[in-house]
Short mmCIF file of C-alpha atoms in Angstrom, two decimals:
data_model
loop_
_atom_site.label_atom_id
_atom_site.label_comp_id
_atom_site.label_asym_id
_atom_site.label_seq_id
_atom_site.Cartn_x
_atom_site.Cartn_y
_atom_site.Cartn_z
CA MET A 1 56.95 -36.97 -9.55
CA ASN A 2 59.18 -39.03 -10.74
CA GLY A 3 61.05 -41.13 -8.14
CA ASN A 4 59.16 -40.26 -5.58
CA THR A 5 58.73 -42.98 -2.54
CA GLY A 6 57.17 -41.05 -0.07
CA TYR A 7 56.33 -38.00 1.96
CA ALA A 8 57.67 -37.74 5.66
CA VAL A 9 54.97 -35.23 7.48
CA PHE A 10 55.82 -33.47 10.59
CA PHE A 11 53.24 -31.99 13.17
CA PHE A 12 53.23 -28.96 15.28
CA PRO A 13 54.43 -30.13 18.93
CA GLN A 14 51.02 -28.70 20.16
CA ALA A 15 49.75 -31.39 17.26
CA LEU A 16 51.43 -34.01 18.78
CA GLU A 17 50.48 -33.37 22.21
CA ALA A 18 46.56 -33.21 21.24
CA LEU A 19 46.74 -36.54 19.48
CA GLY A 20 48.62 -37.78 22.48
CA GLU A 21 48.94 -41.43 22.71
CA ALA A 22 46.78 -41.91 19.22
CA ILE A 23 49.22 -40.77 17.00
CA LYS A 24 52.59 -42.44 18.73
CA PRO A 25 52.52 -45.95 16.83
CA TYR A 26 53.08 -44.44 13.41
CA LEU A 27 55.42 -41.81 14.42
CA THR A 28 59.03 -42.19 13.47
CA ASN A 29 61.47 -40.59 15.76
CA GLN A 30 64.68 -39.98 13.50
CA PRO A 31 67.45 -37.10 14.63
CA GLU A 32 65.35 -34.62 12.80
CA GLY A 33 61.85 -34.85 14.90
CA PRO A 34 59.09 -37.10 15.02
CA HIS A 35 57.00 -37.52 11.75
CA ILE A 36 55.09 -39.94 9.84
CA PHE A 37 56.40 -41.56 6.62
CA CYS A 38 53.78 -42.33 4.47
CA ARG A 39 53.26 -43.41 0.49
CA GLU A 40 50.18 -40.81 -0.88
CA ILE A 41 49.02 -37.75 0.97
CA ASP A 42 45.92 -35.54 -0.06
CA THR A 43 46.19 -32.12 1.20
CA GLY A 44 43.18 -31.04 -0.68
CA GLY A 45 40.58 -30.23 2.62
CA ALA A 46 40.05 -29.60 5.82
CA PHE A 47 42.23 -33.11 7.11
CA THR A 48 45.07 -33.88 5.32
CA GLU A 49 44.30 -37.82 4.16
CA MET A 50 47.61 -40.00 4.61
CA THR A 51 48.38 -43.29 3.45
CA LEU A 52 50.54 -45.50 5.24
CA VAL A 53 52.15 -49.23 4.50
CA GLY A 54 53.46 -51.38 7.52
CA LYS A 55 52.82 -54.84 9.03
CA ASP A 56 50.26 -56.60 10.67
CA ALA A 57 51.11 -59.14 13.73
CA GLU A 58 51.42 -61.74 11.50
CA GLY A 59 53.63 -59.66 8.71
CA HIS A 60 50.95 -59.40 5.80
CA ASP A 61 51.70 -56.01 4.13
CA VAL A 62 48.35 -53.33 5.80
CA GLN A 63 47.68 -50.04 4.30
CA VAL A 64 46.65 -47.59 6.77
CA GLU A 65 44.68 -44.38 6.13
CA LEU A 66 45.00 -41.69 8.41
CA MET A 67 43.26 -38.60 8.56
CA VAL A 68 44.17 -35.31 10.78
CA PRO A 69 43.46 -31.74 10.51
CA GLY A 70 46.08 -29.90 8.28
CA SER A 71 46.16 -27.07 10.71
CA MET A 72 48.01 -29.71 12.65
CA ILE A 73 50.47 -30.44 10.12
CA ARG A 74 54.20 -27.91 10.55
CA MET A 75 56.01 -29.46 7.09
CA ILE A 76 55.82 -32.02 4.92
CA VAL A 77 58.91 -33.46 2.79
CA SER A 78 59.34 -35.55 -0.49
CA ALA A 79 61.20 -37.91 0.12
CA GLN A 80 63.00 -39.42 -3.12
CA ASN A 81 64.33 -42.73 -4.71
CA GLU A 82 68.03 -42.40 -2.66
CA SER A 83 69.16 -44.32 0.49
CA ILE A 84 69.34 -41.97 3.06
CA PHE A 85 66.81 -39.28 4.21
CA GLY A 86 67.00 -36.50 6.61
CA PHE A 87 69.01 -32.90 6.46
CA GLY A 88 72.16 -33.53 6.05
CA PRO A 89 74.55 -32.98 3.79
CA ARG A 90 74.03 -35.59 0.14
CA ALA A 91 77.70 -35.74 -0.64
CA ALA A 92 78.17 -39.14 0.23
CA ALA A 93 74.68 -40.20 -2.18
CA VAL A 94 75.64 -38.45 -4.43
CA ALA A 95 79.39 -40.13 -4.96
CA SER A 96 78.18 -43.09 -4.42
CA SER A 97 75.36 -43.00 -7.49
CA THR A 98 77.26 -41.38 -9.41
CA PRO A 99 78.68 -43.92 -12.28
CA THR A 100 82.62 -44.41 -13.09
CA ALA A 101 84.14 -44.82 -16.38
#
């Protein structure tokens, strides 16, 4: 997909409860709900594989592969190359990216 910068993966509430403390370091808490933002995702199997990119304690880039049962995932949203992410109106983002004469 052109312009794709990653995916937001949302889980069922029961899944977050079952995964407990182990999933919390990977979750991003936003107004639209807790989710994991990942660069790549593979849904072809019993487990959904997510590739996450972050920083270690020294500030170096690290890549982590996280796998969870596919039945725990509620929704996957493709995040495009734009400055905002979420479910709100996009009018401000569209207006600011439109070239002027």
